[in-house]
Amino acid sequence: VSKPAVEEKLEEKPTTLTAVEELRGAAEVPGPGAVPKTRKEPREAVPEGVTAKLEAVVPRPEAVVPRPEAVVPRPEGLAAKPDVPVAKPTGAEALPTPGGIKQSSLTETGATIAWQPVPGATNYSVSVSPAHGRVVESSGAAGAERRLTDLHPNTEYTVSIIAEGVKGTSATSQPLVIRTKDDEERKRREAEELRQKQLLQKQQEEEEQRKQQQKEDQQKQQTLLENKRKEEEQRKQQELFEKQRREKDQQEKELVEKQRRDEEQRKQQALLEKQRKEEETKQKELWEKDKVAEEQRKQQERIEKQRQEDERKQKELLEKERKQEEEAQKKKELLEKQQREGEEKEQKELLEKQRKQEKDKRQKELLEKQKKEEEQKKQLEKQRKEEEDRKQKSLLEKKRKEEEQKQKELLEKEKKEEEEKKRKELEKKTLEQEK
């Protein structure tokens, strides 16, 4: 590619700085380095002065490998112009290069670029690399301000400006490198808000759980107090019943003792009265002494017999009451024993049932395990058979290929021999014709 060809390409369409470098490299390095035509607009050739300025902005490499595409396409809405044009006019009429480029209002997805107005400029072309986002015109001195939007967070961008006017186009300004803010602060705020909400929700849940626990504790305490009160009432009632029973037994014993003492006193009084009468009548009725003595003896025997009979009856009554109490106690113990035996029997039946269920469960698990092992064995046997079949098929396929290869080689050999034979016959025929 020669230099006139490069100038033709520059006249056909404005190119970016990268495209200019590629065109220059294409002029120096042989190969396919021409810039493809995308837009046919007649423009003047790039003056030598502007080329010198471009070389001052972008360093020229010693050798640049040409790319198949010289112009990088830019998405719609990113800049006022699809590519950064290269200024054409030179001399006194050329527009000065925009300067004093500053950035402001830098956020995660946008920034504001302002520069000093260029006298005679009617429009400004802003180029942003990497090419994504939008360039929005905003207020400023003679329109010397643009707003970049829809940028990516924490990304470095290179911004360059070209002034356009009636006199022509200025050179590309010194590139300004900006970096958008990282959205970690927004993420951190959102995470902090989420953490605060979760903490508040957790505190509310803990408060509700604490209230529920307090309510349950109060209910448990009330139930416990009620049970204690009932147990105390039962204990008091049992004590009262026991006290009444003891008082009744004591009264009966006292009554029996009183009756016995009264009987003894009566007997003693009767005996004294009888002795007194005997003393009075001893002197009067001496002749009746033996008869009276006999009667006294008989009377004494009857009294003694009556006393013994009374004592025996009292003992029998006490023994009968004691036996009744013992029988009642035995009946009570027997009922408790029968109740305990019934509970033990039920518990034994329950344990036996549980053991039987556990045994059935173990047997079932063992059968399941055996069944699984059988299935695994069948699966392994099936896999082994499949592997053997696959190996056998592979071996047969290999043998078939070898046979085909041998047949092919044999055919090739026969074909070569046939050709050699024909060639020899042809040579022989040629020699015969020459002779």
GROMACS .gro file of C-alpha atoms in nm:
model
  435
    1VAL     CA    1   0.000   0.000   0.000
    2SER     CA    2   0.150   0.336  -0.099
    3LYS     CA    3   0.108   0.676   0.062
    4PRO     CA    4  -0.127   0.805  -0.213
    5ALA     CA    5  -0.358   0.512  -0.135
    6VAL     CA    6  -0.358   0.615   0.233
    7GLU     CA    7  -0.446   0.972   0.139
    8GLU     CA    8  -0.731   0.843  -0.078
    9LYS     CA    9  -0.873   0.647   0.213
   10LEU     CA   10  -0.849   0.951   0.443
   11GLU     CA   11  -1.034   1.158   0.182
   12GLU     CA   12  -1.313   0.900   0.152
   13LYS     CA   13  -1.401   0.873   0.523
   14PRO     CA   14  -1.285   1.017   0.857
   15THR     CA   15  -1.106   0.756   1.065
   16THR     CA   16  -1.016   0.708   1.429
   17LEU     CA   17  -0.663   0.740   1.565
   18THR     CA   18  -0.631   0.361   1.561
   19ALA     CA   19  -0.739   0.354   1.193
   20VAL     CA   20  -0.480   0.620   1.107
   21GLU     CA   21  -0.210   0.408   1.276
   22GLU     CA   22  -0.323   0.099   1.086
   23LEU     CA   23  -0.316   0.289   0.756
   24ARG     CA   24   0.034   0.410   0.828
   25GLY     CA   25   0.146   0.061   0.928
   26ALA     CA   26  -0.013  -0.073   0.610
   27ALA     CA   27   0.190   0.180   0.412
   28GLU     CA   28   0.511   0.051   0.573
   29VAL     CA   29   0.441  -0.320   0.619
   30PRO     CA   30   0.347  -0.522   0.312
   31GLY     CA   31   0.019  -0.709   0.330
   32PRO     CA   32  -0.357  -0.652   0.333
   33GLY     CA   33  -0.374  -0.324   0.530
   34ALA     CA   34  -0.617  -0.111   0.334
   35VAL     CA   35  -0.904   0.059   0.517
   36PRO     CA   36  -1.244  -0.068   0.397
   37LYS     CA   37  -1.482   0.189   0.249
   38THR     CA   38  -1.788   0.251   0.463
   39ARG     CA   39  -1.906   0.599   0.366
   40LYS     CA   40  -1.842   0.790   0.045
   41GLU     CA   41  -1.811   1.156   0.132
   42PRO     CA   42  -1.560   1.370  -0.056
   43ARG     CA   43  -1.308   1.522   0.183
   44GLU     CA   44  -0.975   1.688   0.146
   45ALA     CA   45  -0.650   1.508   0.211
   46VAL     CA   46  -0.502   1.521   0.557
   47PRO     CA   47  -0.244   1.801   0.569
   48GLU     CA   48   0.106   1.730   0.687
   49GLY     CA   49   0.063   1.958   0.989
   50VAL     CA   50  -0.240   1.767   1.115
   51THR     CA   51  -0.055   1.440   1.065
   52ALA     CA   52   0.227   1.577   1.276
   53LYS     CA   53  -0.021   1.667   1.551
   54LEU     CA   54  -0.175   1.320   1.541
   55GLU     CA   55   0.172   1.170   1.569
   56ALA     CA   56   0.232   1.388   1.875
   57VAL     CA   57  -0.092   1.265   2.038
   58VAL     CA   58  -0.060   0.895   1.956
   59PRO     CA   59   0.294   0.749   1.940
   60ARG     CA   60   0.363   0.571   1.613
   61PRO     CA   61   0.491   0.213   1.652
   62GLU     CA   62   0.783   0.092   1.451
   63ALA     CA   63   0.588  -0.191   1.295
   64VAL     CA   64   0.209  -0.238   1.317
   65VAL     CA   65   0.041  -0.560   1.213
   66PRO     CA   66  -0.258  -0.465   0.993
   67ARG     CA   67  -0.605  -0.569   1.107
   68PRO     CA   68  -0.888  -0.678   0.878
   69GLU     CA   69  -1.114  -0.404   1.016
   70ALA     CA   70  -0.959  -0.059   1.049
   71VAL     CA   71  -1.263   0.117   1.197
   72VAL     CA   72  -1.419  -0.009   1.524
   73PRO     CA   73  -1.801   0.020   1.503
   74ARG     CA   74  -1.960   0.224   1.781
   75PRO     CA   75  -2.308   0.158   1.929
   76GLU     CA   76  -2.588   0.400   1.855
   77GLY     CA   77  -2.630   0.699   2.088
   78LEU     CA   78  -2.277   0.690   2.233
   79ALA     CA   79  -2.143   1.004   2.066
   80ALA     CA   80  -2.267   1.279   1.838
   81LYS     CA   81  -2.050   1.129   1.556
   82PRO     CA   82  -1.987   0.757   1.494
   83ASP     CA   83  -1.610   0.809   1.464
   84VAL     CA   84  -1.359   1.077   1.563
   85PRO     CA   85  -1.286   1.275   1.243
   86VAL     CA   86  -0.940   1.393   1.165
   87ALA     CA   87  -0.916   1.771   1.114
   88LYS     CA   88  -0.828   1.884   0.763
   89PRO     CA   89  -0.754   2.261   0.748
   90THR     CA   90  -0.413   2.399   0.835
   91GLY     CA   91  -0.259   2.739   0.867
   92ALA     CA   92  -0.422   3.048   1.013
   93GLU     CA   93  -0.779   2.941   0.928
   94ALA     CA   94  -0.762   2.604   1.116
   95LEU     CA   95  -0.956   2.587   1.449
   96PRO     CA   96  -0.741   2.560   1.762
   97THR     CA   97  -0.740   2.233   1.954
   98PRO     CA   98  -0.988   2.220   2.246
   99GLY     CA   99  -0.814   2.248   2.582
  100GLY     CA  100  -0.885   2.274   2.950
  101ILE     CA  101  -1.078   1.947   2.955
  102LYS     CA  102  -1.211   1.870   3.302
  103GLN     CA  103  -1.434   1.606   3.453
  104SER     CA  104  -1.705   1.663   3.713
  105SER     CA  105  -2.013   1.498   3.867
  106LEU     CA  106  -1.842   1.155   3.850
  107THR     CA  107  -2.071   0.866   3.952
  108GLU     CA  108  -2.085   0.490   3.902
  109THR     CA  109  -2.259   0.520   3.562
  110GLY     CA  110  -2.197   0.874   3.442
  111ALA     CA  111  -1.970   1.180   3.429
  112THR     CA  112  -1.974   1.539   3.298
  113ILE     CA  113  -1.697   1.657   3.061
  114ALA     CA  114  -1.636   2.032   3.011
  115TRP     CA  115  -1.367   2.224   2.818
  116GLN     CA  116  -1.277   2.574   2.715
  117PRO     CA  117  -1.486   2.702   2.418
  118VAL     CA  118  -1.300   2.721   2.086
  119PRO     CA  119  -1.355   3.048   1.894
  120GLY     CA  120  -1.538   2.984   1.566
  121ALA     CA  121  -1.653   2.634   1.668
  122THR     CA  122  -2.017   2.549   1.592
  123ASN     CA  123  -2.012   2.188   1.713
  124TYR     CA  124  -1.797   1.948   1.911
  125SER     CA  125  -1.742   1.579   1.850
  126VAL     CA  126  -1.676   1.375   2.165
  127SER     CA  127  -1.513   1.031   2.136
  128VAL     CA  128  -1.525   0.781   2.425
  129SER     CA  129  -1.333   0.453   2.448
  130PRO     CA  130  -1.441   0.179   2.534
  131ALA     CA  131  -1.745   0.239   2.314
  132HIS     CA  132  -2.051   0.192   2.534
  133GLY     CA  133  -2.284   0.441   2.699
  134ARG     CA  134  -2.442   0.761   2.568
  135VAL     CA  135  -2.322   1.121   2.519
  136VAL     CA  136  -2.589   1.377   2.608
  137GLU     CA  137  -2.559   1.747   2.523
  138SER     CA  138  -2.591   1.968   2.827
  139SER     CA  139  -2.571   2.336   2.912
  140GLY     CA  140  -2.233   2.507   2.917
  141ALA     CA  141  -2.034   2.797   2.769
  142ALA     CA  142  -2.115   2.786   2.394
  143GLY     CA  143  -2.211   2.417   2.429
  144ALA     CA  144  -1.865   2.320   2.557
  145GLU     CA  145  -2.001   2.052   2.792
  146ARG     CA  146  -2.132   1.697   2.753
  147ARG     CA  147  -2.283   1.442   2.991
  148LEU     CA  148  -2.174   1.075   2.961
  149THR     CA  149  -2.440   0.828   3.078
  150ASP     CA  150  -2.502   0.449   3.091
  151LEU     CA  151  -2.135   0.382   3.172
  152HIS     CA  152  -2.007   0.078   3.358
  153PRO     CA  153  -1.898   0.110   3.723
  154ASN     CA  154  -1.527   0.102   3.810
  155THR     CA  155  -1.423   0.127   3.442
  156GLU     CA  156  -1.154   0.346   3.283
  157TYR     CA  157  -1.260   0.556   2.982
  158THR     CA  158  -1.053   0.772   2.743
  159VAL     CA  159  -1.227   1.090   2.621
  160SER     CA  160  -1.107   1.308   2.332
  161ILE     CA  161  -1.271   1.615   2.168
  162ILE     CA  162  -1.263   1.770   1.819
  163ALA     CA  163  -1.403   2.115   1.744
  164GLU     CA  164  -1.597   2.166   1.419
  165GLY     CA  165  -1.684   2.496   1.252
  166VAL     CA  166  -1.716   2.684   0.927
  167LYS     CA  167  -1.339   2.710   0.892
  168GLY     CA  168  -1.294   2.338   0.929
  169THR     CA  169  -1.212   2.088   1.200
  170SER     CA  170  -0.957   2.115   1.478
  171ALA     CA  171  -0.704   1.857   1.577
  172THR     CA  172  -0.798   1.593   1.836
  173SER     CA  173  -0.749   1.717   2.189
  174GLN     CA  174  -0.524   1.557   2.443
  175PRO     CA  175  -0.706   1.244   2.570
  176LEU     CA  176  -0.861   1.264   2.918
  177VAL     CA  177  -0.867   0.943   3.120
  178ILE     CA  178  -1.150   0.907   3.369
  179ARG     CA  179  -1.258   0.616   3.588
  180THR     CA  180  -1.617   0.572   3.706
  181LYS     CA  181  -1.683   0.513   4.070
  182ASP     CA  182  -1.717   0.165   4.209
  183ASP     CA  183  -2.069   0.071   4.313
  184GLU     CA  184  -1.934  -0.099   4.625
  185GLU     CA  185  -2.062   0.192   4.836
  186ARG     CA  186  -2.417   0.142   4.706
  187LYS     CA  187  -2.388  -0.233   4.756
  188ARG     CA  188  -2.254  -0.172   5.105
  189ARG     CA  189  -2.546   0.060   5.187
  190GLU     CA  190  -2.795  -0.189   5.050
  191ALA     CA  191  -2.627  -0.471   5.242
  192GLU     CA  192  -2.630  -0.256   5.559
  193GLU     CA  193  -3.000  -0.175   5.511
  194LEU     CA  194  -3.075  -0.541   5.449
  195ARG     CA  195  -2.874  -0.637   5.757
  196GLN     CA  196  -3.060  -0.377   5.967
  197LYS     CA  197  -3.396  -0.509   5.839
  198GLN     CA  198  -3.294  -0.867   5.912
  199LEU     CA  199  -3.168  -0.764   6.256
  200LEU     CA  200  -3.494  -0.582   6.331
  201GLN     CA  201  -3.697  -0.878   6.208
  202LYS     CA  202  -3.483  -1.113   6.417
  203GLN     CA  203  -3.532  -0.893   6.725
  204GLN     CA  204  -3.908  -0.890   6.667
  205GLU     CA  205  -3.910  -1.267   6.629
  206GLU     CA  206  -3.701  -1.305   6.946
  207GLU     CA  207  -3.938  -1.070   7.132
  208GLU     CA  208  -4.239  -1.271   7.013
  209GLN     CA  209  -4.065  -1.594   7.113
  210ARG     CA  210  -3.978  -1.446   7.453
  211LYS     CA  211  -4.340  -1.338   7.509
  212GLN     CA  212  -4.464  -1.678   7.398
  213GLN     CA  213  -4.212  -1.844   7.631
  214GLN     CA  214  -4.323  -1.621   7.921
  215LYS     CA  215  -4.684  -1.706   7.848
  216GLU     CA  216  -4.603  -2.078   7.839
  217ASP     CA  217  -4.400  -2.047   8.162
  218GLN     CA  218  -4.693  -1.871   8.331
  219GLN     CA  219  -4.931  -2.142   8.215
  220LYS     CA  220  -4.691  -2.411   8.336
  221GLN     CA  221  -4.655  -2.232   8.672
  222GLN     CA  222  -5.031  -2.202   8.709
  223THR     CA  223  -5.073  -2.569   8.622
  224LEU     CA  224  -4.802  -2.661   8.871
  225LEU     CA  225  -4.964  -2.453   9.146
  226GLU     CA  226  -5.302  -2.607   9.069
  227ASN     CA  227  -5.151  -2.958   9.089
  228LYS     CA  228  -4.978  -2.872   9.416
  229ARG     CA  229  -5.304  -2.735   9.556
  230LYS     CA  230  -5.490  -3.051   9.458
  231GLU     CA  231  -5.217  -3.270   9.606
  232GLU     CA  232  -5.227  -3.064   9.928
  233GLU     CA  233  -5.605  -3.101   9.948
  234GLN     CA  234  -5.580  -3.475   9.893
  235ARG     CA  235  -5.307  -3.502  10.155
  236LYS     CA  236  -5.513  -3.301  10.407
  237GLN     CA  237  -5.822  -3.512  10.334
  238GLN     CA  238  -5.616  -3.829  10.384
  239GLU     CA  239  -5.475  -3.697  10.710
  240LEU     CA  240  -5.826  -3.603  10.831
  241PHE     CA  241  -5.957  -3.948  10.743
  242GLU     CA  242  -5.660  -4.109  10.923
  243LYS     CA  243  -5.712  -3.885  11.225
  244GLN     CA  244  -6.082  -3.969  11.242
  245ARG     CA  245  -6.002  -4.339  11.219
  246ARG     CA  246  -5.745  -4.312  11.500
  247GLU     CA  247  -5.990  -4.113  11.716
  248LYS     CA  248  -6.259  -4.373  11.659
  249ASP     CA  249  -6.023  -4.657  11.755
  250GLN     CA  250  -5.915  -4.464  12.064
  251GLN     CA  251  -6.275  -4.402  12.168
  252GLU     CA  252  -6.361  -4.769  12.126
  253LYS     CA  253  -6.061  -4.871  12.332
  254GLU     CA  254  -6.148  -4.620  12.605
  255LEU     CA  255  -6.509  -4.740  12.610
  256VAL     CA  256  -6.400  -5.103  12.649
  257GLU     CA  257  -6.153  -5.008  12.924
  258LYS     CA  258  -6.420  -4.806  13.105
  259GLN     CA  259  -6.666  -5.093  13.089
  260ARG     CA  260  -6.403  -5.327  13.231
  261ARG     CA  261  -6.319  -5.090  13.517
  262ASP     CA  262  -6.691  -5.036  13.597
  263GLU     CA  263  -6.742  -5.409  13.604
  264GLU     CA  264  -6.448  -5.458  13.841
  265GLN     CA  265  -6.567  -5.180  14.069
  266ARG     CA  266  -6.917  -5.326  14.070
  267LYS     CA  267  -6.775  -5.665  14.153
  268GLN     CA  268  -6.561  -5.523  14.430
  269GLN     CA  269  -6.855  -5.333  14.578
  270ALA     CA  270  -7.072  -5.643  14.560
  271LEU     CA  271  -6.799  -5.844  14.728
  272LEU     CA  272  -6.757  -5.590  15.008
  273GLU     CA  273  -7.132  -5.576  15.058
  274LYS     CA  274  -7.143  -5.950  15.069
  275GLN     CA  275  -6.858  -5.970  15.318
  276ARG     CA  276  -7.027  -5.714  15.537
  277LYS     CA  277  -7.348  -5.910  15.528
  278GLU     CA  278  -7.156  -6.226  15.601
  279GLU     CA  279  -6.992  -6.062  15.902
  280GLU     CA  280  -7.331  -5.943  16.026
  281THR     CA  281  -7.489  -6.278  15.980
  282LYS     CA  282  -7.185  -6.478  16.098
  283GLN     CA  283  -7.276  -6.453  16.454
  284LYS     CA  284  -7.648  -6.478  16.391
  285GLU     CA  285  -7.640  -6.777  16.167
  286LEU     CA  286  -7.352  -6.998  16.281
  287TRP     CA  287  -7.548  -7.307  16.204
  288GLU     CA  288  -7.587  -7.189  15.846
  289LYS     CA  289  -7.211  -7.135  15.818
  290ASP     CA  290  -7.142  -7.432  15.597
  291LYS     CA  291  -7.441  -7.360  15.379
  292VAL     CA  292  -7.353  -6.995  15.343
  293ALA     CA  293  -6.990  -7.086  15.277
  294GLU     CA  294  -7.109  -7.323  15.006
  295GLU     CA  295  -7.332  -7.056  14.861
  296GLN     CA  296  -7.049  -6.805  14.878
  297ARG     CA  297  -6.823  -7.047  14.698
  298LYS     CA  298  -7.085  -7.110  14.435
  299GLN     CA  299  -7.156  -6.743  14.410
  300GLN     CA  300  -6.784  -6.674  14.379
  301GLU     CA  301  -6.752  -6.938  14.111
  302ARG     CA  302  -7.045  -6.790  13.925
  303ILE     CA  303  -6.899  -6.441  13.953
  304GLU     CA  304  -6.559  -6.564  13.843
  305LYS     CA  305  -6.716  -6.755  13.561
  306GLN     CA  306  -6.919  -6.452  13.460
  307ARG     CA  307  -6.607  -6.234  13.477
  308GLN     CA  308  -6.408  -6.479  13.269
  309GLU     CA  309  -6.697  -6.499  13.025
  310ASP     CA  310  -6.710  -6.122  12.997
  311GLU     CA  311  -6.332  -6.100  12.948
  312ARG     CA  312  -6.347  -6.375  12.689
  313LYS     CA  313  -6.625  -6.195  12.504
  314GLN     CA  314  -6.431  -5.869  12.515
  315LYS     CA  315  -6.117  -6.044  12.386
  316GLU     CA  316  -6.318  -6.210  12.111
  317LEU     CA  317  -6.466  -5.872  12.016
  318LEU     CA  318  -6.121  -5.710  12.005
  319GLU     CA  319  -5.979  -6.006  11.813
  320LYS     CA  320  -6.269  -5.990  11.568
  321GLU     CA  321  -6.213  -5.619  11.510
  322ARG     CA  322  -5.839  -5.677  11.464
  323LYS     CA  323  -5.906  -5.956  11.219
  324GLN     CA  324  -6.148  -5.737  11.026
  325GLU     CA  325  -5.884  -5.464  11.005
  326GLU     CA  326  -5.622  -5.719  10.892
  327GLU     CA  327  -5.863  -5.861  10.633
  328ALA     CA  328  -5.934  -5.509  10.503
  329GLN     CA  329  -5.559  -5.439  10.486
  330LYS     CA  330  -5.501  -5.773  10.311
  331LYS     CA  331  -5.778  -5.700  10.062
  332LYS     CA  332  -5.625  -5.360   9.992
  333GLU     CA  333  -5.278  -5.511   9.945
  334LEU     CA  334  -5.427  -5.785   9.726
  335LEU     CA  335  -5.598  -5.526   9.504
  336GLU     CA  336  -5.272  -5.328   9.476
  337LYS     CA  337  -5.082  -5.646   9.397
  338GLN     CA  338  -5.336  -5.746   9.130
  339GLN     CA  339  -5.314  -5.395   8.983
  340ARG     CA  340  -4.933  -5.409   8.977
  341GLU     CA  341  -4.941  -5.756   8.822
  342GLY     CA  342  -5.182  -5.630   8.553
  343GLU     CA  343  -4.956  -5.335   8.477
  344GLU     CA  344  -4.648  -5.560   8.465
  345LYS     CA  345  -4.833  -5.800   8.238
  346GLU     CA  346  -4.934  -5.517   8.003
  347GLN     CA  347  -4.577  -5.385   8.007
  348LYS     CA  348  -4.439  -5.732   7.928
  349GLU     CA  349  -4.688  -5.771   7.641
  350LEU     CA  350  -4.588  -5.429   7.508
  351LEU     CA  351  -4.216  -5.515   7.530
  352GLU     CA  352  -4.281  -5.848   7.361
  353LYS     CA  353  -4.472  -5.670   7.085
  354GLN     CA  354  -4.189  -5.417   7.041
  355ARG     CA  355  -3.929  -5.695   7.028
  356LYS     CA  356  -4.137  -5.877   6.770
  357GLN     CA  357  -4.172  -5.560   6.560
  358GLU     CA  358  -3.797  -5.494   6.588
  359LYS     CA  359  -3.727  -5.851   6.483
  360ASP     CA  360  -3.963  -5.822   6.185
  361LYS     CA  361  -3.800  -5.492   6.091
  362ARG     CA  362  -3.451  -5.645   6.105
  363GLN     CA  363  -3.564  -5.940   5.896
  364LYS     CA  364  -3.722  -5.703   5.645
  365GLU     CA  365  -3.403  -5.492   5.629
  366LEU     CA  366  -3.196  -5.809   5.584
  367LEU     CA  367  -3.423  -5.922   5.299
  368GLU     CA  368  -3.401  -5.576   5.142
  369LYS     CA  369  -3.022  -5.582   5.173
  370GLN     CA  370  -3.005  -5.930   5.016
  371LYS     CA  371  -3.235  -5.816   4.737
  372LYS     CA  372  -3.018  -5.509   4.672
  373GLU     CA  373  -2.704  -5.724   4.671
  374GLU     CA  374  -2.870  -5.961   4.420
  375GLU     CA  375  -2.966  -5.664   4.203
  376GLN     CA  376  -2.612  -5.526   4.225
  377LYS     CA  377  -2.472  -5.866   4.127
  378LYS     CA  378  -2.710  -5.885   3.832
  379GLN     CA  379  -2.616  -5.532   3.731
  380LEU     CA  380  -2.244  -5.613   3.755
  381GLU     CA  381  -2.297  -5.934   3.556
  382LYS     CA  382  -2.489  -5.738   3.294
  383GLN     CA  383  -2.216  -5.474   3.277
  384ARG     CA  384  -1.951  -5.746   3.248
  385LYS     CA  385  -2.142  -5.912   2.965
  386GLU     CA  386  -2.188  -5.578   2.792
  387GLU     CA  387  -1.816  -5.507   2.831
  388GLU     CA  388  -1.731  -5.849   2.687
  389ASP     CA  389  -1.972  -5.795   2.397
  390ARG     CA  390  -1.824  -5.451   2.336
  391LYS     CA  391  -1.470  -5.590   2.343
  392GLN     CA  392  -1.572  -5.871   2.110
  393LYS     CA  393  -1.738  -5.627   1.873
  394SER     CA  394  -1.432  -5.403   1.888
  395LEU     CA  395  -1.208  -5.701   1.814
  396LEU     CA  396  -1.429  -5.810   1.523
  397GLU     CA  397  -1.435  -5.454   1.391
  398LYS     CA  398  -1.058  -5.436   1.419
  399LYS     CA  399  -1.020  -5.767   1.235
  400ARG     CA  400  -1.264  -5.651   0.968
  401LYS     CA  401  -1.068  -5.329   0.920
  402GLU     CA  402  -0.741  -5.523   0.901
  403GLU     CA  403  -0.895  -5.754   0.641
  404GLU     CA  404  -1.021  -5.456   0.443
  405GLN     CA  405  -0.678  -5.291   0.472
  406LYS     CA  406  -0.510  -5.609   0.348
  407GLN     CA  407  -0.756  -5.640   0.059
  408LYS     CA  408  -0.703  -5.276  -0.024
  409GLU     CA  409  -0.325  -5.318  -0.018
  410LEU     CA  410  -0.356  -5.630  -0.231
  411LEU     CA  411  -0.574  -5.444  -0.481
  412GLU     CA  412  -0.327  -5.155  -0.483
  413LYS     CA  413  -0.043  -5.396  -0.540
  414GLU     CA  414  -0.229  -5.568  -0.826
  415LYS     CA  415  -0.315  -5.230  -0.974
  416LYS     CA  416   0.050  -5.119  -0.958
  417GLU     CA  417   0.163  -5.446  -1.117
  418GLU     CA  418  -0.096  -5.400  -1.391
  419GLU     CA  419   0.022  -5.045  -1.452
  420GLU     CA  420   0.385  -5.156  -1.452
  421LYS     CA  421   0.300  -5.427  -1.699
  422LYS     CA  422   0.116  -5.180  -1.924
  423ARG     CA  423   0.404  -4.933  -1.897
  424LYS     CA  424   0.654  -5.202  -1.998
  425GLU     CA  425   0.436  -5.308  -2.289
  426LEU     CA  426   0.406  -4.944  -2.396
  427GLU     CA  427   0.784  -4.898  -2.374
  428LYS     CA  428   0.835  -5.216  -2.569
  429LYS     CA  429   0.588  -5.103  -2.831
  430THR     CA  430   0.753  -4.758  -2.848
  431LEU     CA  431   1.097  -4.920  -2.896
  432GLU     CA  432   0.955  -5.141  -3.169
  433GLN     CA  433   0.805  -4.841  -3.345
  434GLU     CA  434   1.137  -4.652  -3.317
  435LYS     CA  435   1.319  -4.946  -3.466
   0.00000   0.00000   0.00000
